[in-house]
CSV table of C-alpha atoms and ligand atoms in Angstrom, one decimal:
chain,number,residue,atom,x,y,z
Z,1,MET,CA,28.4,16.1,5.4
Z,2,LYS,CA,28.0,16.2,9.1
Z,3,LEU,CA,26.6,13.2,11.1
Z,4,THR,CA,25.5,13.6,14.7
Z,5,TYR,CA,24.4,10.8,17.1
Z,6,HIS,CA,21.5,11.7,19.4
Z,7,GLY,CA,21.1,8.6,21.4
Z,8,HIS,CA,19.3,5.3,20.8
Z,9,SER,CA,18.9,5.1,17.0
Z,10,VAL,CA,18.6,8.8,16.3
Z,11,VAL,CA,21.1,10.0,13.7
Z,12,LYS,CA,21.1,13.5,12.2
Z,13,ILE,CA,22.6,14.1,8.8
Z,14,GLU,CA,23.3,17.6,7.5
Z,15,THR,CA,24.0,17.7,3.8
Z,16,ASN,CA,23.0,19.7,0.7
Z,17,ARG,CA,21.7,22.4,3.1
Z,18,LYS,CA,19.1,20.0,4.5
Z,19,THR,CA,18.7,18.6,8.0
Z,20,ILE,CA,17.7,14.9,7.9
Z,21,PHE,CA,16.8,12.8,10.9
Z,22,ILE,CA,16.7,9.0,11.0
Z,23,ASP,CA,14.4,7.5,13.6
Z,24,PRO,CA,13.7,10.7,15.7
Z,25,PHE,CA,12.8,9.1,19.1
Z,26,ILE,CA,13.2,12.1,21.4
Z,27,THR,CA,10.4,12.3,23.9
Z,28,GLY,CA,10.8,9.5,26.4
Z,29,ASN,CA,14.4,8.8,25.2
Z,30,GLY,CA,16.5,9.0,28.3
Z,31,ALA,CA,19.7,8.7,26.2
Z,32,THR,CA,19.2,11.7,24.0
Z,33,ASP,CA,20.6,15.2,24.4
Z,34,LEU,CA,17.7,16.8,22.4
Z,35,ASN,CA,14.4,18.5,23.3
Z,36,ALA,CA,11.8,17.7,20.6
Z,37,ASP,CA,10.4,21.3,20.8
Z,38,ASP,CA,13.7,22.7,19.6
Z,39,VAL,CA,14.3,20.3,16.7
Z,40,LYS,CA,14.4,21.8,13.2
Z,41,VAL,CA,14.2,19.2,10.4
Z,42,ASP,CA,13.6,19.0,6.7
Z,43,VAL,CA,13.4,15.3,6.2
Z,44,ILE,CA,12.7,12.3,8.4
Z,45,LEU,CA,13.8,8.8,7.4
Z,46,LEU,CA,12.2,5.9,9.2
Z,47,THR,CA,13.3,2.3,9.5
Z,48,HIS,CA,10.2,0.7,11.0
Z,49,GLY,CA,7.1,1.4,13.0
Z,50,HIS,CA,8.2,0.8,16.6
Z,51,SER,CA,7.7,3.7,18.9
Z,52,ASP,CA,11.4,3.9,19.8
Z,53,HIS,CA,12.0,4.8,16.1
Z,54,VAL,CA,8.9,6.6,14.9
Z,55,GLY,CA,9.1,8.6,18.1
Z,56,ASP,CA,8.3,12.3,17.6
Z,57,THR,CA,7.9,11.9,13.8
Z,58,ILE,CA,4.2,13.1,13.6
Z,59,PRO,CA,4.6,16.4,15.6
Z,60,LEU,CA,8.0,17.1,14.2
Z,61,ALA,CA,6.9,16.6,10.6
Z,62,LEU,CA,3.7,18.7,11.1
Z,63,ARG,CA,5.5,21.6,12.8
Z,64,ASN,CA,8.5,21.7,10.4
Z,65,ASN,CA,6.5,20.7,7.2
Z,66,ALA,CA,9.1,17.9,6.9
Z,67,LEU,CA,9.0,15.1,4.3
Z,68,VAL,CA,8.8,11.6,5.9
Z,69,VAL,CA,10.3,8.7,3.9
Z,70,ALA,CA,9.2,5.3,5.3
Z,71,PRO,CA,8.3,1.8,4.3
Z,72,PHE,CA,5.0,1.8,2.4
Z,73,GLU,CA,2.6,0.6,5.2
Z,74,LEU,CA,4.1,3.0,7.7
Z,75,ALA,CA,4.1,5.9,5.2
Z,76,THR,CA,0.5,5.2,4.5
Z,77,TYR,CA,-0.4,5.2,8.2
Z,78,LEU,CA,1.5,8.5,8.7
Z,79,SER,CA,-0.2,10.1,5.7
Z,80,TRP,CA,-3.5,9.5,7.5
Z,81,GLN,CA,-2.2,11.6,10.3
Z,82,GLY,CA,-1.6,14.5,7.9
Z,83,VAL,CA,2.1,13.9,7.4
Z,84,ASN,CA,3.7,14.4,4.0
Z,85,ALA,CA,5.0,10.9,3.4
Z,86,HIS,CA,7.0,9.3,0.6
Z,87,PRO,CA,6.5,5.5,0.6
Z,88,MET,CA,9.3,3.2,-0.4
Z,89,HIS,CA,10.1,-0.5,0.1
Z,90,ILE,CA,13.0,-3.0,0.4
Z,91,GLY,CA,15.4,-3.0,-2.5
Z,92,GLY,CA,14.0,0.3,-3.9
Z,93,ALA,CA,16.1,3.4,-4.3
Z,94,HIS,CA,14.9,7.0,-5.0
Z,95,GLN,CA,16.9,10.1,-5.8
Z,96,PHE,CA,15.6,13.0,-3.7
Z,97,GLU,CA,17.0,16.6,-3.9
Z,98,PHE,CA,18.7,16.0,-0.6
Z,99,GLY,CA,20.3,12.7,-1.5
Z,100,LYS,CA,19.5,9.1,-2.6
Z,101,VAL,CA,17.7,6.7,-0.3
Z,102,LYS,CA,17.6,2.9,-0.7
Z,103,LEU,CA,15.8,0.6,1.8
Z,104,THR,CA,17.4,-2.7,2.7
Z,105,GLN,CA,16.0,-5.7,4.5
Z,106,ALA,CA,16.2,-6.0,8.3
Z,107,PHE,CA,15.1,-9.0,10.4
Z,108,HIS,CA,12.8,-7.6,13.0
Z,109,GLY,CA,9.2,-6.6,13.5
Z,110,SER,CA,7.3,-3.4,12.6
Z,111,SER,CA,4.1,-2.2,14.1
Z,112,TYR,CA,2.6,0.8,15.7
Z,113,ILE,CA,0.7,0.5,19.0
Z,114,ASP,CA,-2.0,3.1,19.4
Z,115,GLU,CA,-3.8,4.5,22.5
Z,116,ASN,CA,-6.4,1.8,22.3
Z,117,LYS,CA,-3.8,-1.0,22.5
Z,118,GLN,CA,-4.4,-1.8,18.9
Z,119,ILE,CA,-1.3,-3.2,17.1
Z,120,ILE,CA,-1.2,-1.6,13.7
Z,121,TYR,CA,1.0,-3.6,11.2
Z,122,THR,CA,3.4,-1.2,9.5
Z,123,GLY,CA,5.0,-3.5,7.0
Z,124,MET,CA,8.5,-5.0,6.9
Z,125,PRO,CA,11.2,-3.4,8.9
Z,126,CYS,CA,14.1,-1.9,6.9
Z,127,GLY,CA,17.6,-0.6,7.0
Z,128,ILE,CA,18.6,2.6,5.2
Z,129,LEU,CA,21.4,3.3,2.7
Z,130,PHE,CA,21.8,7.0,2.2
Z,131,TYR,CA,24.0,8.5,-0.5
Z,132,ALA,CA,25.0,12.1,-0.8
Z,133,GLU,CA,28.2,14.1,-1.6
Z,134,GLY,CA,29.9,10.9,-2.8
Z,135,LYS,CA,29.5,9.3,0.6
Z,136,THR,CA,27.5,6.3,1.7
Z,137,ILE,CA,25.9,5.9,5.1
Z,138,TYR,CA,24.2,2.7,6.3
Z,139,HIS,CA,21.8,2.7,9.2
Z,140,ALA,CA,20.8,-0.9,9.9
Z,141,GLY,CA,17.6,0.0,11.9
Z,142,ASP,CA,16.7,-2.8,14.3
Z,143,THR,CA,17.9,-6.1,13.0
Z,144,ALA,CA,19.4,-9.5,13.6
Z,145,LEU,CA,22.7,-10.4,11.9
Z,146,PHE,CA,21.9,-11.7,8.3
Z,147,SER,CA,24.4,-13.0,5.8
Z,148,ASP,CA,23.2,-10.7,3.0
Z,149,MET,CA,25.0,-7.9,4.8
Z,150,LYS,CA,27.9,-9.3,2.8
Z,151,LEU,CA,26.0,-8.4,-0.3
Z,152,ILE,CA,25.3,-4.9,1.0
Z,153,GLY,CA,29.1,-4.6,1.7
Z,154,GLU,CA,30.0,-5.9,-1.7
Z,155,ARG,CA,27.7,-3.5,-3.6
Z,156,ASN,CA,28.4,-0.4,-1.5
Z,157,GLU,CA,31.5,1.3,-0.3
Z,158,ILE,CA,30.1,2.3,3.1
Z,159,ASP,CA,31.8,5.2,4.8
Z,160,VAL,CA,29.9,5.0,8.0
Z,161,ALA,CA,27.6,2.2,9.3
Z,162,PHE,CA,25.4,2.7,12.3
Z,163,LEU,CA,24.8,-0.8,13.8
Z,164,PRO,CA,22.6,-1.8,16.8
Z,165,ILE,CA,24.5,-3.6,19.6
Z,166,GLY,CA,22.0,-3.7,22.4
Z,167,ASP,CA,21.1,-7.4,22.1
Z,168,ASN,CA,17.7,-8.7,23.3
Z,169,PHE,CA,15.7,-6.9,20.4
Z,170,THR,CA,18.6,-6.7,17.9
Z,171,MET,CA,22.1,-7.9,17.3
Z,172,GLY,CA,24.4,-8.0,20.3
Z,173,PRO,CA,28.0,-6.9,20.2
Z,174,GLU,CA,29.4,-10.2,18.9
Z,175,ASP,CA,26.9,-10.4,16.0
Z,176,ALA,CA,27.3,-6.7,15.3
Z,177,ALA,CA,31.1,-7.2,15.1
Z,178,LEU,CA,30.6,-9.9,12.4
Z,179,ALA,CA,28.2,-7.5,10.6
Z,180,ALA,CA,30.9,-4.8,10.6
Z,181,ASP,CA,33.3,-7.3,9.0
Z,182,TRP,CA,30.8,-8.3,6.3
Z,183,LEU,CA,29.8,-4.7,5.6
Z,184,ARG,CA,33.4,-3.6,5.3
Z,185,ALA,CA,32.4,-0.1,6.5
Z,186,LYS,CA,35.3,2.3,7.0
Z,187,THR,CA,33.7,3.5,10.3
Z,188,VAL,CA,31.2,1.7,12.5
Z,189,VAL,CA,29.2,3.6,15.1
Z,190,PRO,CA,27.3,1.5,17.7
Z,191,ILE,CA,23.6,2.5,18.3
Z,192,HIS,CA,20.5,1.1,20.1
Z,193,TYR,CA,22.2,0.5,23.5
Z,194,ASN,CA,21.9,1.9,27.1
Z,195,THR,CA,18.5,3.5,26.5
Z,196,PHE,CA,16.8,0.8,28.6
Z,197,PRO,CA,18.3,-1.6,31.2
Z,198,VAL,CA,17.6,-4.6,28.9
Z,199,ILE,CA,19.9,-3.2,26.2
Z,200,GLU,CA,22.8,-2.1,28.4
Z,201,GLN,CA,26.2,-2.6,26.7
Z,202,ASN,CA,29.7,-1.2,26.9
Z,203,PRO,CA,30.2,0.4,23.4
Z,204,HIS,CA,34.0,0.5,23.9
Z,205,GLN,CA,34.1,-3.2,24.4
Z,206,PHE,CA,32.2,-3.6,21.1
Z,207,VAL,CA,34.8,-1.3,19.4
Z,208,SER,CA,37.5,-3.5,20.8
Z,209,LEU,CA,36.0,-6.4,18.8
Z,210,LEU,CA,36.5,-4.5,15.5
Z,211,LYS,CA,39.5,-4.1,13.3
Z,212,GLU,CA,41.8,-1.4,14.6
Z,213,GLY,CA,40.5,2.1,13.9
Z,214,VAL,CA,37.0,1.1,12.5
Z,215,GLY,CA,34.8,1.5,15.6
Z,216,LYS,CA,33.9,5.0,16.8
Z,217,VAL,CA,31.7,5.6,19.9
Z,218,LEU,CA,29.7,8.8,19.6
Z,219,GLN,CA,28.3,10.3,22.7
Z,220,PRO,CA,24.7,11.7,22.4
Z,221,GLY,CA,25.2,15.1,20.7
Z,222,GLU,CA,28.6,14.2,19.3
Z,223,SER,CA,29.3,14.8,15.6
Z,224,MET,CA,31.6,13.6,12.9
Z,225,GLU,CA,32.4,15.3,9.6
Z,226,LEU,CA,32.8,13.3,6.4
N,301,LIG,NI1,12.2,-2.1,16.8
N,302,LIG,MN1,14.2,-0.4,18.6
């Protein structure tokens, strides 16, 4: 399995001969190394409806004929745009051919704001547990620290956790460091920082708060093999 960070909360997973993107916010993402027109994708996993997470999902899914897995309300909205969407919800898992997906809770908001300044409710925000090749990946989405991360850590042997550290909208570095302890992930990669001035953080300082060898800063475009 190959994991690549593409800035903000964009994570690419290559496994079982499939290319999976979590939260493909590319157009307008000053922190990404990607160009949306060049992206090839088989599956898109979404944590919540905010534009810095849904991003280029609709054009990417339509052009690549990709499956989109999302919380029920968001999946329903996307299906109305012609997207092939698989709805799930918090606590539910499903075995797909490319791997198993389970949605977790996240403490945040979830809505889609359209051209007419209408706020469309897109259900509860989620985190994603992804299982394939005997490995477990946790992408926390946008969330505050919550103590049930201990439960997620107890019930899963997490190989890599992607945790937001930007503060303001999500956990900041101190809360994310406690989350890392509770999740007991072997490797923790910081996400959701330095995309906008309000979420500027030093990821290396965050890594210094973690147990030795746990934190790993990935530059946009940088990969790790599991
Ligand atoms: Ni958000
Ligand atoms: Mn966000």
